[in-house]
Amino acid sequence: MASITPISQSQPLFKKPQFTILNKPKAQFLSIPTMSFSHRKTRMVVVSATVAAETSKKRCPGEAKGFVEEMRFVAMKLHTRDQAKEGEKEPKGKPLGKWEPSVEGYLKFLVDSKLVYDTLEIIMDKAAFPEYAEFRNTGLERSESLAKDLEWFKTQGYAIPEPSSPGVSYAQYLEELSEKDPQALICHFYNIYFAHTAGGRMIGKKVAEKILNKEELEFYKWDGNLSELLQNVREKLNRVAEVTSLRPLFSKFNA
């Protein structure tokens, strides 16, 4: 990983408002299909300054409510109705068969998840861009909770695996984005933390019912009011977007 060069407070977070599409690593992250942090769900398109100027008079869906709502509209266009009630994407291929989780597979997911959350927390602490510091200690952090859960599994006699190759690849990908493409990193940050509080919690509940005798893991618990924690982060994202010109117009998906 390249060293991080300190950046002055006056330097804008996003200095290359070019048209870009996020690429995904070749390996698919996570062993549980419905829990995968798939890059396909987080591919965000940032239009050029020229296009932004031409379309400035026409607001995109969600734009009036802030950058986070705009991202949510784009995310829904990448979901099917099976994945989210507001999903707009047409499903491709045959529906997935009945999913039966296993403790071993779930442990792999938790280990890979901890690596990803560790990575994001370190990125925000190092703050290669000063604006990253806004997202320290938000209350949404999951590393400490996951550490407690993995320790609990040890007490139940389970061996804790090493992070998988896809998990390591994704964590390295986030590190690269944090230094080279902060727009993309913020989109991944939003997707990982906010998705876990929504569909992630529902999946966790189903897994607990099937294989953990309804044991609720710390991964799915937060200190304080979760709605308030999420709102605080939304406000931070919107504020940083306005101050640093982070806001992209996702014209490809909003057309």
mmCIF file of C-alpha atoms in Angstrom:
data_model
loop_
_atom_site.group_PDB
_atom_site.id
_atom_site.type_symbol
_atom_site.label_atom_id
_atom_site.label_comp_id
_atom_site.label_asym_id
_atom_site.label_seq_id
_atom_site.Cartn_x
_atom_site.Cartn_y
_atom_site.Cartn_z
ATOM 1 C CA MET A 1 0.000 0.000 0.000
ATOM 2 C CA ALA A 2 1.392 3.344 -0.986
ATOM 3 C CA SER A 3 2.124 5.801 1.775
ATOM 4 C CA ILE A 4 -0.437 8.480 2.421
ATOM 5 C CA THR A 5 0.709 12.028 1.769
ATOM 6 C CA PRO A 6 -0.779 14.562 4.203
ATOM 7 C CA ILE A 7 -3.184 16.945 2.514
ATOM 8 C CA SER A 8 -3.893 20.454 3.715
ATOM 9 C CA GLN A 9 -7.324 21.362 5.052
ATOM 10 C CA SER A 10 -7.821 23.723 2.141
ATOM 11 C CA GLN A 11 -7.424 21.029 -0.516
ATOM 12 C CA PRO A 12 -10.791 19.905 -1.924
ATOM 13 C CA LEU A 13 -11.752 16.281 -1.484
ATOM 14 C CA PHE A 14 -12.668 15.755 -5.105
ATOM 15 C CA LYS A 15 -10.508 17.440 -7.665
ATOM 16 C CA LYS A 16 -11.257 15.198 -10.678
ATOM 17 C CA PRO A 17 -14.975 15.436 -11.523
ATOM 18 C CA GLN A 18 -14.542 13.129 -14.524
ATOM 19 C CA PHE A 19 -16.919 10.495 -15.832
ATOM 20 C CA THR A 20 -15.846 7.299 -14.075
ATOM 21 C CA ILE A 21 -17.284 3.865 -13.419
ATOM 22 C CA LEU A 22 -16.141 1.824 -10.455
ATOM 23 C CA ASN A 23 -14.459 -1.415 -11.393
ATOM 24 C CA LYS A 24 -14.706 -4.489 -9.225
ATOM 25 C CA PRO A 25 -11.988 -6.986 -8.297
ATOM 26 C CA LYS A 26 -12.189 -10.250 -10.172
ATOM 27 C CA ALA A 27 -12.940 -12.269 -7.070
ATOM 28 C CA GLN A 28 -16.427 -12.053 -5.628
ATOM 29 C CA PHE A 29 -16.407 -11.093 -1.968
ATOM 30 C CA LEU A 30 -17.941 -13.342 0.678
ATOM 31 C CA SER A 31 -19.123 -16.914 0.617
ATOM 32 C CA ILE A 32 -22.809 -16.213 1.280
ATOM 33 C CA PRO A 33 -24.413 -14.958 -1.956
ATOM 34 C CA THR A 34 -27.168 -12.864 -0.382
ATOM 35 C CA MET A 35 -24.704 -11.174 1.962
ATOM 36 C CA SER A 36 -22.033 -10.336 -0.619
ATOM 37 C CA PHE A 37 -20.700 -6.795 -0.722
ATOM 38 C CA SER A 38 -21.116 -6.949 -4.505
ATOM 39 C CA HIS A 39 -19.541 -4.082 -6.426
ATOM 40 C CA ARG A 40 -22.413 -4.361 -8.874
ATOM 41 C CA LYS A 41 -24.709 -2.906 -6.220
ATOM 42 C CA THR A 42 -22.362 -0.027 -5.615
ATOM 43 C CA ARG A 43 -21.291 0.976 -9.110
ATOM 44 C CA MET A 44 -21.672 4.716 -9.109
ATOM 45 C CA VAL A 45 -21.233 6.946 -12.148
ATOM 46 C CA VAL A 46 -19.813 10.417 -11.746
ATOM 47 C CA VAL A 47 -20.483 12.692 -14.701
ATOM 48 C CA SER A 48 -18.110 15.330 -15.944
ATOM 49 C CA ALA A 49 -18.296 18.945 -14.891
ATOM 50 C CA THR A 50 -19.494 19.814 -18.398
ATOM 51 C CA VAL A 51 -22.476 17.476 -18.230
ATOM 52 C CA ALA A 52 -23.221 18.603 -14.675
ATOM 53 C CA ALA A 53 -23.371 22.201 -15.853
ATOM 54 C CA GLU A 54 -25.667 21.310 -18.741
ATOM 55 C CA THR A 55 -28.087 19.434 -16.456
ATOM 56 C CA SER A 56 -27.900 21.787 -13.470
ATOM 57 C CA LYS A 57 -31.383 23.128 -14.151
ATOM 58 C CA LYS A 58 -32.924 19.662 -13.964
ATOM 59 C CA ARG A 59 -32.614 18.014 -10.562
ATOM 60 C CA CYS A 60 -32.122 14.274 -10.314
ATOM 61 C CA PRO A 61 -34.422 12.167 -8.111
ATOM 62 C CA GLY A 62 -33.477 12.616 -4.467
ATOM 63 C CA GLU A 63 -31.108 15.508 -5.125
ATOM 64 C CA ALA A 64 -33.316 18.042 -3.361
ATOM 65 C CA LYS A 65 -33.102 16.000 -0.142
ATOM 66 C CA GLY A 66 -29.318 15.676 -0.233
ATOM 67 C CA PHE A 67 -26.506 13.550 -1.558
ATOM 68 C CA VAL A 68 -27.436 10.462 0.490
ATOM 69 C CA GLU A 69 -30.970 10.378 -0.893
ATOM 70 C CA GLU A 70 -29.560 10.740 -4.390
ATOM 71 C CA MET A 71 -27.306 7.729 -3.785
ATOM 72 C CA ARG A 72 -30.264 5.764 -2.462
ATOM 73 C CA PHE A 73 -32.234 6.392 -5.648
ATOM 74 C CA VAL A 74 -29.329 5.085 -7.712
ATOM 75 C CA ALA A 75 -28.936 2.051 -5.452
ATOM 76 C CA MET A 76 -32.607 1.159 -5.925
ATOM 77 C CA LYS A 77 -32.137 1.195 -9.691
ATOM 78 C CA LEU A 78 -29.480 -1.504 -9.203
ATOM 79 C CA HIS A 79 -31.765 -3.703 -7.050
ATOM 80 C CA THR A 80 -34.506 -6.059 -8.188
ATOM 81 C CA ARG A 81 -37.900 -6.130 -6.481
ATOM 82 C CA ASP A 82 -36.804 -9.352 -4.760
ATOM 83 C CA GLN A 83 -33.911 -7.478 -3.153
ATOM 84 C CA ALA A 84 -35.783 -4.299 -2.221
ATOM 85 C CA LYS A 85 -39.407 -3.178 -2.469
ATOM 86 C CA GLU A 86 -38.279 -0.083 -4.383
ATOM 87 C CA GLY A 87 -36.023 -2.074 -6.706
ATOM 88 C CA GLU A 88 -36.288 -1.289 -10.412
ATOM 89 C CA LYS A 89 -33.821 -3.667 -12.062
ATOM 90 C CA GLU A 90 -35.230 -6.626 -13.980
ATOM 91 C CA PRO A 91 -34.001 -9.964 -12.590
ATOM 92 C CA LYS A 92 -31.728 -11.974 -14.871
ATOM 93 C CA GLY A 93 -31.455 -15.725 -14.988
ATOM 94 C CA LYS A 94 -33.210 -18.254 -12.798
ATOM 95 C CA PRO A 95 -34.154 -17.379 -9.206
ATOM 96 C CA LEU A 96 -31.718 -18.560 -6.553
ATOM 97 C CA GLY A 97 -32.565 -21.835 -4.938
ATOM 98 C CA LYS A 98 -33.472 -22.146 -1.293
ATOM 99 C CA TRP A 99 -30.587 -20.883 0.807
ATOM 100 C CA GLU A 100 -29.454 -22.989 3.749
ATOM 101 C CA PRO A 101 -26.751 -21.293 5.859
ATOM 102 C CA SER A 102 -24.093 -23.183 7.777
ATOM 103 C CA VAL A 103 -22.088 -22.125 10.824
ATOM 104 C CA GLU A 104 -18.846 -22.594 8.892
ATOM 105 C CA GLY A 105 -20.031 -20.411 6.010
ATOM 106 C CA TYR A 106 -21.393 -17.807 8.393
ATOM 107 C CA LEU A 107 -18.080 -17.659 10.241
ATOM 108 C CA LYS A 108 -16.285 -16.983 6.951
ATOM 109 C CA PHE A 109 -18.699 -14.126 6.325
ATOM 110 C CA LEU A 110 -18.139 -12.653 9.795
ATOM 111 C CA VAL A 111 -14.352 -12.905 9.500
ATOM 112 C CA ASP A 112 -14.348 -11.222 6.081
ATOM 113 C CA SER A 113 -16.767 -8.589 7.356
ATOM 114 C CA LYS A 114 -14.464 -7.786 10.276
ATOM 115 C CA LEU A 115 -11.552 -7.315 7.890
ATOM 116 C CA VAL A 116 -13.601 -4.893 5.787
ATOM 117 C CA TYR A 117 -14.822 -2.884 8.786
ATOM 118 C CA ASP A 118 -11.293 -2.831 10.251
ATOM 119 C CA THR A 119 -10.047 -1.457 6.958
ATOM 120 C CA LEU A 120 -12.675 1.272 6.761
ATOM 121 C CA GLU A 121 -12.073 2.366 10.351
ATOM 122 C CA ILE A 122 -8.319 2.579 9.735
ATOM 123 C CA ILE A 123 -8.914 4.588 6.548
ATOM 124 C CA MET A 124 -11.027 7.115 8.430
ATOM 125 C CA ASP A 125 -8.487 7.323 11.245
ATOM 126 C CA LYS A 126 -5.568 7.939 8.874
ATOM 127 C CA ALA A 127 -7.644 10.425 6.837
ATOM 128 C CA ALA A 128 -5.625 10.628 3.621
ATOM 129 C CA PHE A 129 -8.195 13.294 2.785
ATOM 130 C CA PRO A 130 -9.174 15.566 5.691
ATOM 131 C CA GLU A 131 -12.885 15.012 5.040
ATOM 132 C CA TYR A 132 -12.555 11.320 5.996
ATOM 133 C CA ALA A 133 -12.124 12.435 9.603
ATOM 134 C CA GLU A 134 -15.821 13.413 9.599
ATOM 135 C CA PHE A 135 -16.649 9.698 9.617
ATOM 136 C CA ARG A 136 -14.711 8.662 12.698
ATOM 137 C CA ASN A 137 -16.610 7.438 15.755
ATOM 138 C CA THR A 138 -20.020 7.617 14.104
ATOM 139 C CA GLY A 139 -21.489 4.880 16.293
ATOM 140 C CA LEU A 140 -21.955 2.653 13.233
ATOM 141 C CA GLU A 141 -18.519 1.025 13.597
ATOM 142 C CA ARG A 142 -18.691 -2.779 13.674
ATOM 143 C CA SER A 143 -15.144 -4.038 14.281
ATOM 144 C CA GLU A 144 -15.371 -4.225 18.061
ATOM 145 C CA SER A 145 -18.762 -5.941 17.923
ATOM 146 C CA LEU A 146 -17.497 -8.506 15.428
ATOM 147 C CA ALA A 147 -14.482 -9.220 17.627
ATOM 148 C CA LYS A 148 -16.846 -10.055 20.500
ATOM 149 C CA ASP A 149 -18.932 -12.315 18.257
ATOM 150 C CA LEU A 150 -15.914 -14.243 16.998
ATOM 151 C CA GLU A 151 -14.760 -14.708 20.585
ATOM 152 C CA TRP A 152 -18.215 -16.076 21.444
ATOM 153 C CA PHE A 153 -17.962 -18.626 18.635
ATOM 154 C CA LYS A 154 -14.613 -19.734 20.073
ATOM 155 C CA THR A 155 -16.265 -20.431 23.416
ATOM 156 C CA GLN A 156 -18.770 -22.597 21.549
ATOM 157 C CA GLY A 157 -15.950 -24.748 20.224
ATOM 158 C CA TYR A 158 -15.703 -23.373 16.681
ATOM 159 C CA ALA A 159 -12.399 -22.688 14.931
ATOM 160 C CA ILE A 160 -12.142 -19.171 13.513
ATOM 161 C CA PRO A 161 -10.902 -19.189 9.897
ATOM 162 C CA GLU A 162 -8.493 -16.755 8.303
ATOM 163 C CA PRO A 163 -9.952 -14.081 5.990
ATOM 164 C CA SER A 164 -10.747 -15.454 2.554
ATOM 165 C CA SER A 165 -8.933 -14.412 -0.622
ATOM 166 C CA PRO A 166 -11.979 -12.439 -1.884
ATOM 167 C CA GLY A 167 -12.239 -10.702 1.497
ATOM 168 C CA VAL A 168 -8.577 -9.704 1.437
ATOM 169 C CA SER A 169 -8.875 -8.510 -2.174
ATOM 170 C CA TYR A 170 -11.853 -6.324 -1.339
ATOM 171 C CA ALA A 171 -10.133 -4.791 1.693
ATOM 172 C CA GLN A 172 -7.093 -3.972 -0.444
ATOM 173 C CA TYR A 173 -9.390 -2.484 -3.071
ATOM 174 C CA LEU A 174 -10.893 -0.153 -0.458
ATOM 175 C CA GLU A 175 -7.401 0.945 0.609
ATOM 176 C CA GLU A 176 -6.530 1.789 -2.996
ATOM 177 C CA LEU A 177 -9.755 3.729 -3.491
ATOM 178 C CA SER A 178 -9.173 5.685 -0.281
ATOM 179 C CA GLU A 179 -6.008 7.201 -1.755
ATOM 180 C CA LYS A 180 -6.884 7.434 -5.437
ATOM 181 C CA ASP A 181 -10.654 7.773 -5.745
ATOM 182 C CA PRO A 182 -12.367 9.260 -2.675
ATOM 183 C CA GLN A 183 -15.693 9.592 -4.515
ATOM 184 C CA ALA A 184 -15.803 5.825 -4.951
ATOM 185 C CA LEU A 185 -14.622 5.155 -1.391
ATOM 186 C CA ILE A 186 -17.465 7.228 0.058
ATOM 187 C CA CYS A 187 -19.985 5.286 -2.034
ATOM 188 C CA HIS A 188 -18.617 2.003 -0.661
ATOM 189 C CA PHE A 189 -18.668 3.442 2.864
ATOM 190 C CA TYR A 190 -22.330 4.371 2.466
ATOM 191 C CA ASN A 191 -23.302 1.011 0.982
ATOM 192 C CA ILE A 192 -21.499 -1.126 3.563
ATOM 193 C CA TYR A 193 -22.694 0.648 6.695
ATOM 194 C CA PHE A 194 -26.228 1.516 5.611
ATOM 195 C CA ALA A 195 -26.971 -1.830 3.939
ATOM 196 C CA HIS A 196 -25.956 -3.650 7.106
ATOM 197 C CA THR A 197 -28.516 -1.710 9.147
ATOM 198 C CA ALA A 198 -31.276 -2.663 6.690
ATOM 199 C CA GLY A 199 -31.121 -5.943 4.768
ATOM 200 C CA GLY A 200 -28.121 -7.038 6.809
ATOM 201 C CA ARG A 201 -30.172 -7.102 10.006
ATOM 202 C CA MET A 202 -32.940 -9.126 8.357
ATOM 203 C CA ILE A 203 -30.427 -11.674 7.088
ATOM 204 C CA GLY A 204 -28.804 -11.843 10.524
ATOM 205 C CA LYS A 205 -32.151 -12.585 12.138
ATOM 206 C CA LYS A 206 -32.904 -15.395 9.687
ATOM 207 C CA VAL A 207 -29.461 -16.919 10.184
ATOM 208 C CA ALA A 208 -29.853 -16.786 13.969
ATOM 209 C CA GLU A 209 -33.182 -18.593 13.716
ATOM 210 C CA LYS A 210 -31.796 -21.312 11.455
ATOM 211 C CA ILE A 211 -28.403 -22.131 12.941
ATOM 212 C CA LEU A 212 -27.795 -20.168 16.174
ATOM 213 C CA ASN A 213 -30.862 -21.023 18.236
ATOM 214 C CA LYS A 214 -31.964 -17.375 17.868
ATOM 215 C CA GLU A 215 -28.758 -16.059 19.465
ATOM 216 C CA GLU A 216 -28.486 -12.347 18.618
ATOM 217 C CA LEU A 217 -24.946 -11.363 17.757
ATOM 218 C CA GLU A 218 -23.294 -8.086 18.746
ATOM 219 C CA PHE A 219 -22.840 -7.419 15.033
ATOM 220 C CA TYR A 220 -26.538 -6.524 14.941
ATOM 221 C CA LYS A 221 -26.596 -4.313 18.021
ATOM 222 C CA TRP A 222 -25.759 -0.635 18.321
ATOM 223 C CA ASP A 223 -25.212 1.627 21.308
ATOM 224 C CA GLY A 224 -27.848 4.341 21.278
ATOM 225 C CA ASN A 225 -30.692 4.957 18.876
ATOM 226 C CA LEU A 226 -29.826 3.491 15.461
ATOM 227 C CA SER A 227 -32.124 5.864 13.574
ATOM 228 C CA GLU A 228 -30.368 8.840 15.157
ATOM 229 C CA LEU A 229 -26.928 7.402 14.392
ATOM 230 C CA LEU A 230 -27.880 6.919 10.744
ATOM 231 C CA GLN A 231 -29.322 10.408 10.502
ATOM 232 C CA ASN A 232 -26.138 11.905 11.941
ATOM 233 C CA VAL A 233 -24.073 10.128 9.278
ATOM 234 C CA ARG A 234 -26.501 11.188 6.536
ATOM 235 C CA GLU A 235 -26.057 14.790 7.610
ATOM 236 C CA LYS A 236 -22.272 14.418 7.597
ATOM 237 C CA LEU A 237 -22.344 12.921 4.089
ATOM 238 C CA ASN A 238 -24.623 15.664 2.813
ATOM 239 C CA ARG A 239 -22.529 18.374 4.467
ATOM 240 C CA VAL A 240 -19.256 17.043 3.057
ATOM 241 C CA ALA A 241 -20.908 16.719 -0.375
ATOM 242 C CA GLU A 242 -21.989 20.355 -0.382
ATOM 243 C CA VAL A 243 -18.720 21.752 0.941
ATOM 244 C CA THR A 244 -16.386 19.697 -1.246
ATOM 245 C CA SER A 245 -18.450 19.300 -4.403
ATOM 246 C CA LEU A 246 -18.710 15.583 -3.731
ATOM 247 C CA ARG A 247 -22.224 15.412 -5.165
ATOM 248 C CA PRO A 248 -22.226 13.451 -8.408
ATOM 249 C CA LEU A 249 -25.221 13.484 -10.749
ATOM 250 C CA PHE A 250 -25.863 9.829 -11.522
ATOM 251 C CA SER A 251 -27.213 10.629 -14.974
ATOM 252 C CA LYS A 252 -26.798 7.160 -16.431
ATOM 253 C CA PHE A 253 -29.189 5.660 -13.908
ATOM 254 C CA ASN A 254 -31.456 8.655 -13.428
ATOM 255 C CA ALA A 255 -32.129 9.128 -17.125
#
